[in-house]
C-alpha cells in the first residue's frame, strides 16, 4: 500500500481514495515506511495529519528483500498472473514474508482498539490477520486482493497454498475483483481444503467461518472527467496535437510489468503497420511505461525486450517526419495523462492477466462525449467484465489484435458514441468511493463469523460442499 509520502506523479487513484475515506471517518493508516535498517525499531513512527494517524514501520533489509522482491513479487505475483514459468519459490523468502507480517502485526497491535475494523490490502499481507489473531485481536478484519486469484490447477503449484488459504480464513471478509476470481477461490475451498460453502459466499474452513465476495474496484470518475475537461485546450494538449500533425493517437499506460502484455501490444502495432500498410504514417502509438520493481530480474529482462521491439518497429517503419512508436519510461502527472487519454482515438489496454485495470476506466472517463475514442481491451483484464462497450481482444493473438486495432481506427462516430456510453455508464456507477463504502459497510455488517464459531444450523452441512452465489 502506498505510503503518505507517495505524491504527485506516482500517487494512484487508489491511494488517494483510501486517504479520502480515512479523512472522512478518521482512522489509522499503517504501512511500510519505505526505509530499511539493520535492527530496526520495533515500534512504528507515528504522526497525525488531519483526522488520520499514520504509523509507518521500518524493516530489516534482508526481511524486506525476502518479503517484497522475494515472496510477494517473485512468487505470488507471477502465480496470481498465471506465469508459472516465472515463479520462484524459496523457503527463505516464504519465511521472510511471514516474518514481516509478524513484525507488522506486533507493531500494529498496540495501536488497535478492540472495536476497530481493520482493512488489509493486497497479496503482500495475506498472513496479517493470522498474526493479529495470534496476538489476541478479535475485531473485524477484511482483506482485498487487488490482483487475480488463480484457479486451483495453478494455485496448487504453490508449495504454501494450504497455509495461505488458512491465513485467508482468519479474515471476516475476503474481497476479490471478479466473479471468476471468487469462483476460483471457492472451488479451491470446496475441492482441496474440504471447506463448506453456503449462499452469499459464506465459507466454513475448519473452525472458521468467513465470507468471500466480489468488489470490482472503480476510479474517481468525476475527478477524471474534471481533469480531462481542464486539459481541453491546455498548452500540453495543444503541444501533443501539434506533434501528431493530424495523425490518430493510440495510447497505452502501464507499469513496466510482464503481466501487462507490452511485448504483445508492441508486436500487434508492428503487425498493424505490416499487414495494413495504408495505416503507415496515419497513426502514432504512445506507450507510457514507468519503471517498476527494477530490483526483480524478470523486470530487467522485460525492459531490454521492449527496447529492442520498439527500436525494431521504429527502424522498420519510421519516416523522416513520423516516428510510429513513442515509448516513454517515465511517469507523468495525472493531468497530463488525462490530456493524453482525451487526445487518443484508441486506448490500448492488453494485459495477459489483470485484477481489474484502472487505466481502462480512466481512459473511458477522460473521453470527449462528442467525439469519444475506442477502448481496445484484453479479455483477461477484470475490467472486461464490466466494459462491454470495448473492442475485446485476446492479447495472445497478435494478428487478431492488429485487425482489432485496424477496425477500431475505422469506427464511425455513431458506433464510437454508443460504445463509449455503455462503458461510461459503468465507470460512473461503480466508482472507487462506492467500492470503499460497500466493502467497509459489508465488513462492519458481517455478523457471527470468526474463531471458534460453528456453522449456523440453517447452513448446509459441512460434509457436502455447494457453490456459493456472489
Ligand atoms: C493493481 C492491479 C488493479 C500509471 N502510470 C502513471 C500513473 N499510473 C496509474 C494509472 C492507474 C494506476 O497507476 C495503475 O493501475 P492499474 O489498475 O492499471 O494497475 P496496477 O498498478 O497493476 O494495479 C490492477 C489495481 O491494483 C487496483 O485494484 O486494477 O489489476 O494489478 O491509476 O493511472 N499515474 C500517474 N502517472 C503515470 O505515469 N500519475
Short mmCIF file of C-alpha atoms and ligand atoms in Angstrom, two decimals:
data_model
loop_
_atom_site.label_atom_id
_atom_site.label_comp_id
_atom_site.label_asym_id
_atom_site.label_seq_id
_atom_site.Cartn_x
_atom_site.Cartn_y
_atom_site.Cartn_z
CA UNK A 1 0.00 0.00 0.00
CA UNK A 2 1.25 3.43 -0.88
CA UNK A 3 2.67 5.45 1.95
CA UNK A 4 1.61 9.04 2.62
CA UNK A 5 4.93 10.11 1.08
CA UNK A 6 3.66 8.99 -2.32
CA UNK A 7 2.58 12.13 -4.04
CA UNK A 8 2.47 13.80 -7.42
CA UNK A 9 3.07 11.65 -10.46
CA UNK A 10 3.21 8.43 -8.51
CA UNK A 11 0.14 8.64 -6.28
CA UNK A 12 -2.54 6.42 -7.84
CA UNK A 13 -6.30 6.79 -7.57
CA UNK A 14 -6.43 4.01 -5.01
CA UNK A 15 -4.10 5.70 -2.51
CA UNK A 16 -6.00 8.96 -2.95
CA UNK A 17 -9.41 7.31 -2.46
CA UNK A 18 -8.36 5.42 0.64
CA UNK A 19 -6.86 8.54 2.12
CA UNK A 20 -10.16 10.33 1.41
CA UNK A 21 -12.18 7.54 3.05
CA UNK A 22 -9.94 7.72 6.11
CA UNK A 23 -10.12 11.52 6.19
CA UNK A 24 -13.91 11.30 6.25
CA UNK A 25 -14.15 8.79 9.09
CA UNK A 26 -10.83 9.35 10.79
CA UNK A 27 -8.61 6.34 11.24
CA UNK A 28 -5.18 4.79 11.20
CA UNK A 29 -3.09 4.18 8.06
CA UNK A 30 -0.47 1.56 8.75
CA UNK A 31 2.24 0.51 6.31
CA UNK A 32 5.92 0.27 5.47
CA UNK A 33 7.92 3.48 5.83
CA UNK A 34 9.82 2.77 2.62
CA UNK A 35 13.01 2.54 4.72
CA UNK A 36 15.21 -0.35 5.83
CA UNK A 37 17.68 -0.54 8.69
CA UNK A 38 19.57 -3.36 10.39
CA UNK A 39 17.93 -3.94 13.80
CA UNK A 40 15.02 -1.61 13.04
CA UNK A 41 13.00 -0.16 15.92
CA UNK A 42 10.10 -2.45 16.87
CA UNK A 43 7.71 0.50 17.11
CA UNK A 44 6.45 2.38 14.05
CA UNK A 45 6.89 6.11 13.52
CA UNK A 46 3.53 7.63 14.34
CA UNK A 47 2.29 11.05 13.26
CA UNK A 48 -1.03 12.73 12.66
CA UNK A 49 -2.34 14.66 9.70
CA UNK A 50 -5.93 15.92 9.90
CA UNK A 51 -8.18 13.13 11.12
CA UNK A 52 -5.72 10.43 10.08
CA UNK A 53 -2.94 8.90 12.13
CA UNK A 54 -0.09 7.43 10.10
CA UNK A 55 2.04 4.63 11.54
CA UNK A 56 4.99 3.60 9.42
CA UNK A 57 7.19 0.62 10.16
CA UNK A 58 10.85 0.34 9.14
CA UNK A 59 12.09 -3.13 8.17
CA UNK A 60 15.30 -5.12 8.33
CA UNK A 61 16.82 -5.04 4.79
CA UNK A 62 17.04 -8.83 4.37
CA UNK A 63 13.46 -9.30 5.63
CA UNK A 64 12.27 -6.58 3.30
CA UNK A 65 14.00 -8.22 0.30
CA UNK A 66 12.65 -11.69 1.11
CA UNK A 67 9.17 -10.25 1.61
CA UNK A 68 8.88 -7.79 -1.26
CA UNK A 69 11.16 -8.85 -4.14
CA UNK A 70 11.17 -12.46 -2.88
CA UNK A 71 7.85 -13.99 -1.90
CA UNK A 72 5.39 -11.18 -2.79
CA UNK A 73 6.75 -10.25 -6.22
CA UNK A 74 8.88 -13.30 -7.10
CA UNK A 75 6.30 -15.92 -6.07
CA UNK A 76 2.77 -14.58 -5.53
CA UNK A 77 2.71 -12.02 -8.35
CA UNK A 78 3.66 -14.49 -11.14
CA UNK A 79 1.44 -17.18 -9.58
CA UNK A 80 -1.65 -14.97 -9.47
CA UNK A 81 -0.96 -13.79 -13.04
CA UNK A 82 -0.72 -17.39 -14.31
CA UNK A 83 3.00 -17.10 -15.15
CA UNK A 84 4.29 -20.33 -13.63
CA UNK A 85 7.48 -20.19 -15.72
CA UNK A 86 8.48 -17.05 -13.83
CA UNK A 87 7.60 -18.35 -10.38
CA UNK A 88 10.48 -18.70 -7.90
CA UNK A 89 9.69 -20.30 -4.60
CA UNK A 90 12.33 -20.28 -1.87
CA UNK A 91 11.65 -21.28 1.71
CA UNK A 92 13.79 -18.38 2.96
CA UNK A 93 11.55 -15.91 1.09
CA UNK A 94 8.41 -17.55 2.46
CA UNK A 95 9.88 -17.32 5.99
CA UNK A 96 10.83 -13.66 5.40
CA UNK A 97 7.31 -12.94 4.13
CA UNK A 98 5.81 -14.39 7.29
CA UNK A 99 8.37 -12.66 9.50
CA UNK A 100 7.49 -9.25 8.02
CA UNK A 101 3.78 -9.90 8.56
CA UNK A 102 4.50 -10.92 12.17
CA UNK A 103 6.61 -7.76 12.67
CA UNK A 104 3.79 -5.65 11.23
CA UNK A 105 1.19 -7.30 13.48
CA UNK A 106 3.34 -6.75 16.58
CA UNK A 107 3.83 -3.08 15.66
CA UNK A 108 0.15 -2.56 14.82
CA UNK A 109 -1.42 -4.42 17.74
CA UNK A 110 -0.72 -1.81 20.46
CA UNK A 111 -2.35 0.85 18.25
CA UNK A 112 -5.63 -1.05 17.84
CA UNK A 113 -8.75 -0.67 19.95
CA UNK A 114 -10.91 -3.78 20.39
CA UNK A 115 -13.78 -2.44 18.27
CA UNK A 116 -11.60 -1.14 15.41
CA UNK A 117 -12.15 -2.60 11.98
CA UNK A 118 -9.01 -3.40 10.01
CA UNK A 119 -8.84 -3.40 6.20
CA UNK A 120 -5.78 -5.12 4.78
CA UNK A 121 -4.74 -4.50 1.17
CA UNK A 122 -3.18 -6.95 -1.21
CA UNK A 123 -1.02 -10.02 -1.52
CA UNK A 124 1.88 -8.64 0.49
CA UNK A 125 -0.14 -9.01 3.69
CA UNK A 126 -2.23 -12.18 3.44
CA UNK A 127 -0.96 -13.55 6.82
CA UNK A 128 -1.58 -10.30 8.71
CA UNK A 129 -4.94 -11.40 10.13
CA UNK A 130 -3.47 -14.71 11.39
CA UNK A 131 -0.71 -12.79 13.14
CA UNK A 132 -3.14 -10.26 14.66
CA UNK A 133 -5.47 -13.06 15.82
CA UNK A 134 -2.49 -14.85 17.42
CA UNK A 135 -1.83 -11.66 19.40
CA UNK A 136 -5.44 -11.62 20.59
CA UNK A 137 -7.21 -9.18 18.22
CA UNK A 138 -10.84 -10.25 17.88
CA UNK A 139 -12.30 -7.30 15.92
CA UNK A 140 -13.34 -7.31 12.27
CA UNK A 141 -10.60 -7.76 9.69
CA UNK A 142 -11.18 -7.58 5.95
CA UNK A 143 -8.81 -8.31 3.09
CA UNK A 144 -8.93 -7.07 -0.50
CA UNK A 145 -6.93 -8.91 -3.16
CA UNK A 146 -6.18 -6.41 -5.95
CA UNK A 147 -4.76 -8.97 -8.36
CA UNK A 148 -6.37 -12.08 -9.91
CA UNK A 149 -6.96 -15.18 -7.78
CA UNK A 150 -5.75 -18.19 -9.80
CA UNK A 151 -7.76 -21.32 -10.49
CA UNK A 152 -6.91 -24.34 -8.28
CA UNK A 153 -4.79 -26.05 -11.00
CA UNK A 154 -2.46 -23.05 -10.90
CA UNK A 155 -2.76 -22.26 -7.20
CA UNK A 156 -1.82 -25.83 -6.25
CA UNK A 157 1.66 -25.37 -7.73
CA UNK A 158 2.46 -23.09 -4.79
CA UNK A 159 4.07 -25.13 -2.02
CA UNK A 160 2.50 -22.87 0.64
CA UNK A 161 -1.07 -22.91 -0.82
CA UNK A 162 -2.74 -24.52 2.20
CA UNK A 163 -1.10 -22.14 4.69
CA UNK A 164 -2.17 -19.10 2.63
CA UNK A 165 -5.80 -20.20 2.47
CA UNK A 166 -5.74 -20.88 6.21
CA UNK A 167 -4.47 -17.28 6.54
CA UNK A 168 -7.36 -16.03 4.39
CA UNK A 169 -9.80 -17.84 6.67
CA UNK A 170 -8.65 -15.67 9.58
CA UNK A 171 -10.35 -12.68 7.93
CA UNK A 172 -14.06 -11.94 8.28
CA UNK A 173 -14.43 -10.76 4.69
CA UNK A 174 -12.23 -11.53 1.68
CA UNK A 175 -12.87 -9.29 -1.36
CA UNK A 176 -11.85 -10.21 -4.91
CA UNK A 177 -12.14 -8.27 -8.17
CA UNK A 178 -14.30 -10.58 -10.32
CA UNK A 179 -16.77 -13.44 -10.22
CA UNK A 180 -14.13 -15.56 -11.93
CA UNK A 181 -11.71 -14.96 -9.04
CA UNK A 182 -14.41 -15.76 -6.47
CA UNK A 183 -15.26 -19.00 -8.28
CA UNK A 184 -11.56 -19.93 -8.36
CA UNK A 185 -11.15 -19.49 -4.60
CA UNK A 186 -14.47 -21.18 -3.75
CA UNK A 187 -13.54 -24.15 -5.93
CA UNK A 188 -10.25 -24.48 -4.08
CA UNK A 189 -12.02 -24.22 -0.70
CA UNK A 190 -14.55 -26.93 -1.55
CA UNK A 191 -12.40 -29.28 -3.59
CA UNK A 192 -8.98 -29.02 -1.96
CA UNK A 193 -9.46 -27.62 1.53
CA UNK A 194 -12.64 -29.61 2.33
CA UNK A 195 -14.46 -26.50 3.38
CA UNK A 196 -18.17 -25.85 3.01
CA UNK A 197 -19.86 -23.06 1.10
CA UNK A 198 -23.24 -21.50 1.81
CA UNK A 199 -25.22 -18.98 -0.27
CA UNK A 200 -23.82 -15.44 -0.28
CA UNK A 201 -20.24 -16.70 -0.33
CA UNK A 202 -20.19 -17.67 3.34
CA UNK A 203 -17.46 -20.23 3.75
CA UNK A 204 -16.53 -22.59 6.55
CA UNK A 205 -13.00 -23.87 6.88
CA UNK A 206 -12.02 -25.90 9.94
CA UNK A 207 -13.07 -23.77 12.93
CA UNK A 208 -13.52 -20.56 10.91
CA UNK A 209 -16.46 -19.01 9.11
CA UNK A 210 -15.89 -16.08 6.77
CA UNK A 211 -17.23 -14.53 3.58
CA UNK A 212 -15.73 -14.33 0.08
CA UNK A 213 -17.34 -11.82 -2.30
CA UNK A 214 -16.78 -9.70 -5.41
CA UNK A 215 -15.93 -5.99 -5.08
CA UNK A 216 -14.84 -4.73 -8.53
CA UNK A 217 -12.71 -1.66 -7.92
CA UNK A 218 -13.52 1.62 -9.70
CA UNK A 219 -11.97 5.05 -10.21
CA UNK A 220 -12.78 8.58 -9.09
CA UNK A 221 -14.74 9.18 -12.30
CA UNK A 222 -15.71 12.79 -11.53
CA UNK A 223 -12.11 13.76 -10.87
CA UNK A 224 -11.02 12.20 -14.16
CA UNK A 225 -13.79 13.92 -16.10
CA UNK A 226 -12.77 17.17 -14.44
CA UNK A 227 -9.06 16.69 -15.24
CA UNK A 228 -9.86 15.78 -18.83
CA UNK A 229 -12.13 18.80 -19.31
CA UNK A 230 -9.48 21.03 -17.79
CA UNK A 231 -6.96 19.54 -20.24
CA UNK A 232 -9.08 20.52 -23.26
CA UNK A 233 -7.28 23.42 -24.95
CA UNK A 234 -4.41 23.36 -22.43
CA UNK A 235 -0.88 24.10 -23.57
CA UNK A 236 0.06 20.45 -23.09
CA UNK A 237 -2.83 19.20 -25.20
CA UNK A 238 -2.01 21.71 -27.94
CA UNK A 239 1.64 20.59 -27.98
CA UNK A 240 0.60 16.95 -28.15
CA UNK A 241 -1.83 17.60 -31.00
CA UNK A 242 0.72 19.68 -32.90
CA UNK A 243 3.26 16.86 -32.58
CA UNK A 244 0.76 14.40 -34.09
CA UNK A 245 0.25 16.59 -37.17
CA UNK A 246 -3.30 15.30 -37.72
CA UNK A 247 -2.47 11.61 -37.17
CA UNK A 248 -4.57 9.40 -34.88
CA UNK A 249 -3.07 8.57 -31.48
CA UNK A 250 -3.26 5.14 -29.84
CA UNK A 251 -2.25 5.23 -26.18
CA UNK A 252 -1.13 2.68 -23.60
CA UNK A 253 -0.31 3.45 -19.96
CA UNK A 254 1.06 0.55 -17.94
CA UNK A 255 3.65 -0.01 -15.24
CA UNK A 256 6.56 -1.82 -16.89
CA UNK A 257 5.33 -5.23 -15.80
CA UNK A 258 5.19 -8.58 -17.58
CA UNK A 259 1.52 -9.03 -16.66
CA UNK A 260 0.60 -6.03 -18.82
CA UNK A 261 1.32 -7.73 -22.15
CA UNK A 262 3.53 -4.95 -23.52
CA UNK A 263 5.59 -7.10 -25.94
CA UNK A 264 2.34 -8.45 -27.42
CA UNK A 265 0.96 -4.92 -27.73
CA UNK A 266 4.10 -3.67 -29.49
CA UNK A 267 4.06 -6.72 -31.77
CA UNK A 268 0.38 -6.08 -32.61
CA UNK A 269 1.14 -2.48 -33.52
CA UNK A 270 4.05 -3.67 -35.70
CA UNK A 271 1.71 -6.20 -37.31
CA UNK A 272 -0.87 -3.47 -38.00
CA UNK A 273 1.75 -1.47 -39.89
CA UNK A 274 2.89 -4.57 -41.76
CA UNK A 275 -0.47 -6.08 -42.72
CA UNK A 276 -2.34 -2.79 -43.22
CA UNK A 277 0.27 -0.63 -44.97
CA UNK A 278 -2.33 2.08 -45.62
CA UNK A 279 -2.18 2.82 -41.86
CA UNK A 280 1.50 3.79 -42.00
CA UNK A 281 2.03 7.48 -41.29
CA UNK A 282 -1.62 7.81 -40.19
CA UNK A 283 -1.41 6.55 -36.61
CA UNK A 284 1.11 7.00 -33.79
CA UNK A 285 1.26 4.79 -30.74
CA UNK A 286 2.38 6.25 -27.42
CA UNK A 287 3.26 3.85 -24.63
CA UNK A 288 3.80 5.36 -21.18
CA UNK A 289 5.55 2.69 -19.10
CA UNK A 290 7.07 3.93 -15.84
CA UNK A 291 9.69 1.55 -14.46
CA UNK A 292 8.56 -0.67 -11.62
CA UNK A 293 10.17 -3.31 -9.39
CA UNK A 294 13.50 -2.83 -11.17
CA UNK A 295 15.17 -4.96 -8.47
CA UNK A 296 13.40 -8.11 -9.75
CA UNK A 297 15.45 -9.79 -12.55
CA UNK A 298 12.44 -10.56 -14.78
CA UNK A 299 11.62 -6.85 -14.98
CA UNK A 300 15.14 -6.00 -16.21
CA UNK A 301 14.80 -8.63 -18.97
CA UNK A 302 11.39 -7.22 -19.98
CA UNK A 303 12.85 -3.74 -20.25
CA UNK A 304 15.54 -4.96 -22.65
CA UNK A 305 12.99 -6.89 -24.72
CA UNK A 306 10.75 -3.82 -25.11
CA UNK A 307 13.66 -1.56 -26.04
CA UNK A 308 14.57 -4.00 -28.82
CA UNK A 309 11.00 -4.31 -30.07
CA UNK A 310 10.40 -0.54 -30.08
CA UNK A 311 13.71 0.00 -31.87
CA UNK A 312 12.84 -2.64 -34.47
CA UNK A 313 9.38 -1.17 -35.21
CA UNK A 314 10.69 2.37 -35.47
CA UNK A 315 13.71 1.26 -37.51
CA UNK A 316 11.45 -0.56 -39.97
CA UNK A 317 8.63 1.95 -40.42
CA UNK A 318 9.69 5.46 -39.32
CA UNK A 319 9.67 8.28 -41.87
CA UNK A 320 11.70 11.47 -41.62
CA UNK A 321 8.58 13.19 -40.21
CA UNK A 322 6.91 10.27 -38.35
CA UNK A 323 8.04 8.01 -35.50
CA UNK A 324 5.43 5.22 -35.22
CA UNK A 325 6.01 4.26 -31.57
CA UNK A 326 6.76 6.71 -28.78
CA UNK A 327 7.96 4.71 -25.81
CA UNK A 328 8.34 6.61 -22.54
CA UNK A 329 9.79 5.00 -19.41
CA UNK A 330 8.75 7.76 -17.04
CA UNK A 331 5.68 8.73 -15.05
CA UNK A 332 3.54 11.77 -15.86
CA UNK A 333 1.29 13.96 -13.73
CA UNK A 334 -2.33 12.84 -13.69
CA UNK A 335 -3.44 15.97 -15.55
CA UNK A 336 -1.00 15.18 -18.37
CA UNK A 337 -2.28 11.61 -18.54
CA UNK A 338 -5.84 12.96 -18.78
CA UNK A 339 -4.81 15.15 -21.75
CA UNK A 340 -3.12 12.19 -23.46
CA UNK A 341 -6.15 9.91 -22.89
CA UNK A 342 -8.55 12.53 -24.26
CA UNK A 343 -6.49 13.15 -27.36
CA UNK A 344 -6.12 9.44 -28.13
CA UNK A 345 -8.50 7.88 -30.66
CA UNK A 346 -7.64 4.46 -29.21
CA UNK A 347 -6.91 3.36 -25.63
CA UNK A 348 -4.98 0.10 -25.89
CA UNK A 349 -5.11 -1.98 -22.71
CA UNK A 350 -3.95 -5.52 -23.41
CA UNK A 351 -2.72 -7.25 -20.23
CA UNK A 352 -2.14 -11.01 -20.29
CA UNK A 353 -3.89 -11.06 -16.90
CA UNK A 354 -5.01 -8.19 -14.67
CA UNK A 355 -7.06 -7.99 -11.48
CA UNK A 356 -9.09 -5.04 -12.80
CA UNK A 357 -7.01 -2.43 -14.71
CA UNK A 358 -7.82 1.12 -13.73
CA UNK A 359 -6.22 2.63 -16.83
CA UNK A 360 -9.09 1.17 -18.91
CA UNK A 361 -11.62 3.03 -16.73
CA UNK A 362 -9.56 6.24 -16.67
CA UNK A 363 -9.37 6.24 -20.48
CA UNK A 364 -13.16 5.97 -20.72
CA UNK A 365 -13.75 8.74 -18.15
CA UNK A 366 -11.39 11.12 -19.95
CA UNK A 367 -13.13 10.97 -23.35
CA UNK A 368 -14.90 13.87 -25.03
CA UNK A 369 -18.57 12.73 -25.16
CA UNK A 370 -18.98 14.42 -28.57
CA UNK A 371 -16.00 12.64 -30.12
CA UNK A 372 -15.02 9.69 -27.92
CA UNK A 373 -12.18 7.29 -28.62
CA UNK A 374 -12.44 3.49 -28.57
CA UNK A 375 -11.13 1.24 -25.82
CA UNK A 376 -9.34 -1.88 -27.06
CA UNK A 377 -9.33 -4.18 -24.05
CA UNK A 378 -7.92 -7.61 -23.21
CA UNK A 379 -10.49 -10.21 -22.24
CA UNK A 380 -8.10 -11.17 -19.40
CA UNK A 381 -8.43 -7.83 -17.58
CA UNK A 382 -11.04 -7.82 -14.79
CA UNK A 383 -12.37 -4.61 -16.37
CA UNK A 384 -13.58 -6.61 -19.40
CA UNK A 385 -16.43 -8.00 -17.25
CA UNK A 386 -17.90 -4.50 -16.95
CA UNK A 387 -16.70 -2.58 -20.01
CA UNK A 388 -18.71 -4.39 -22.67
CA UNK A 389 -18.58 -1.36 -24.99
CA UNK A 390 -14.89 -2.06 -25.62
CA UNK A 391 -13.34 -3.93 -28.52
CA UNK A 392 -12.39 -7.08 -26.64
CA UNK A 393 -9.18 -8.80 -27.76
CA UNK A 394 -7.09 -11.84 -26.91
CA UNK A 395 -3.57 -10.50 -26.22
CA UNK A 396 -2.03 -13.84 -27.20
CA UNK A 397 -3.40 -13.38 -30.74
CA UNK A 398 -1.10 -10.71 -32.18
CA UNK A 399 -2.65 -10.78 -35.69
CA UNK A 400 -6.16 -10.69 -34.22
CA UNK A 401 -5.16 -7.64 -32.16
CA UNK A 402 -3.74 -5.92 -35.25
CA UNK A 403 -7.06 -6.46 -37.05
CA UNK A 404 -8.95 -5.16 -33.99
CA UNK A 405 -6.80 -2.00 -33.94
CA UNK A 406 -7.48 -1.55 -37.64
CA UNK A 407 -11.26 -1.84 -37.30
CA UNK A 408 -11.32 0.35 -34.15
CA UNK A 409 -9.49 3.04 -36.14
CA UNK A 410 -12.22 2.89 -38.81
CA UNK A 411 -15.19 3.10 -36.45
CA UNK A 412 -17.91 5.63 -37.22
CA UNK A 413 -18.68 8.41 -34.76
CA UNK A 414 -22.09 6.82 -34.07
CA UNK A 415 -20.55 3.48 -33.08
CA UNK A 416 -17.86 5.16 -31.00
CA UNK A 417 -20.51 7.10 -29.10
CA UNK A 418 -22.66 4.00 -28.46
CA UNK A 419 -19.71 2.01 -27.17
CA UNK A 420 -18.44 4.86 -25.02
CA UNK A 421 -21.86 5.48 -23.42
CA UNK A 422 -22.14 1.82 -22.43
CA UNK A 423 -18.68 1.93 -20.82
CA UNK A 424 -19.10 5.34 -19.21
CA UNK A 425 -22.32 4.24 -17.53
CA UNK A 426 -20.35 1.50 -15.70
CA UNK A 427 -17.42 3.76 -14.86
CA UNK A 428 -19.62 6.43 -13.27
CA UNK A 429 -21.86 3.94 -11.45
CA UNK A 430 -19.19 1.85 -9.82
CA UNK A 431 -16.68 4.40 -8.52
CA UNK A 432 -13.81 3.98 -6.10
CA UNK A 433 -15.91 5.77 -3.45
CA UNK A 434 -18.73 3.27 -3.84
CA UNK A 435 -16.23 0.42 -3.72
CA UNK A 436 -14.74 1.72 -0.43
CA UNK A 437 -18.16 2.31 1.12
CA UNK A 438 -19.54 -1.09 0.09
CA UNK A 439 -16.57 -3.02 1.39
CA UNK A 440 -16.45 -1.18 4.71
CA UNK A 441 -20.23 -1.44 5.18
CA UNK A 442 -20.17 -5.17 4.45
CA UNK A 443 -17.19 -5.68 6.75
CA UNK A 444 -18.88 -3.74 9.53
CA UNK A 445 -22.07 -5.73 9.00
CA UNK A 446 -20.70 -9.28 8.94
CA UNK A 447 -22.01 -10.98 11.97
CA UNK A 448 -21.19 -14.11 13.84
CA UNK A 449 -18.07 -15.10 11.89
CA UNK A 450 -14.75 -15.64 13.50
CA UNK A 451 -12.71 -18.05 15.52
CA UNK A 452 -14.50 -20.93 17.13
CA UNK A 453 -17.90 -20.12 15.65
CA UNK A 454 -19.77 -23.23 14.50
CA UNK A 455 -21.73 -23.09 11.24
CA UNK A 456 -25.29 -21.92 11.90
CA UNK A 457 -27.95 -24.67 11.75
CA UNK A 458 -29.56 -23.17 8.66
CA UNK A 459 -26.37 -23.56 6.65
CA UNK A 460 -25.64 -26.70 4.65
CA UNK A 461 -23.88 -29.49 6.47
CA UNK A 462 -20.10 -29.25 6.14
CA UNK A 463 -19.80 -32.68 4.50
CA UNK A 464 -21.25 -31.78 1.12
CA UNK A 465 -19.83 -28.64 -0.47
CA UNK A 466 -22.03 -26.43 -2.64
CA UNK A 467 -21.00 -23.47 -4.74
CA UNK A 468 -22.00 -20.10 -3.29
CA UNK A 469 -23.57 -17.35 -5.35
CA UNK A 470 -22.00 -13.91 -5.31
C1 LIG B 1 -3.13 -3.32 -9.25
C2 LIG B 1 -3.68 -4.49 -10.09
C3 LIG B 1 -5.89 -3.31 -10.21
C4 LIG B 1 0.36 4.61 -14.35
N1 LIG B 1 1.33 5.36 -14.92
C5 LIG B 1 1.20 6.59 -14.39
C6 LIG B 1 0.15 6.58 -13.46
N2 LIG B 1 -0.35 5.35 -13.47
C7 LIG B 1 -1.52 4.98 -12.67
C8 LIG B 1 -2.71 4.73 -13.58
C9 LIG B 1 -3.58 3.86 -12.70
C10 LIG B 1 -2.54 3.09 -11.88
O1 LIG B 1 -1.30 3.78 -11.99
C11 LIG B 1 -2.33 1.69 -12.44
O2 LIG B 1 -3.43 0.91 -12.08
P1 LIG B 1 -3.76 -0.45 -12.80
O3 LIG B 1 -5.08 -0.92 -12.31
O4 LIG B 1 -3.75 -0.23 -14.27
O5 LIG B 1 -2.57 -1.47 -12.48
P2 LIG B 1 -1.65 -1.95 -11.20
O6 LIG B 1 -0.69 -0.90 -10.82
O7 LIG B 1 -1.03 -3.22 -11.66
O8 LIG B 1 -2.67 -2.18 -10.00
C12 LIG B 1 -4.78 -4.00 -11.03
C13 LIG B 1 -5.29 -2.25 -9.28
O9 LIG B 1 -4.25 -2.81 -8.45
C14 LIG B 1 -6.36 -1.68 -8.34
O10 LIG B 1 -7.03 -2.68 -7.64
O11 LIG B 1 -6.77 -2.67 -11.12
O12 LIG B 1 -5.34 -5.09 -11.74
O13 LIG B 1 -2.63 -5.10 -10.84
O14 LIG B 1 -4.35 4.63 -11.83
O15 LIG B 1 -3.26 5.99 -13.96
N3 LIG B 1 -0.25 7.66 -12.75
C15 LIG B 1 0.43 8.82 -12.98
N4 LIG B 1 1.48 8.89 -13.85
C16 LIG B 1 1.89 7.82 -14.58
O16 LIG B 1 2.82 7.92 -15.39
N5 LIG B 1 0.06 9.92 -12.30
#
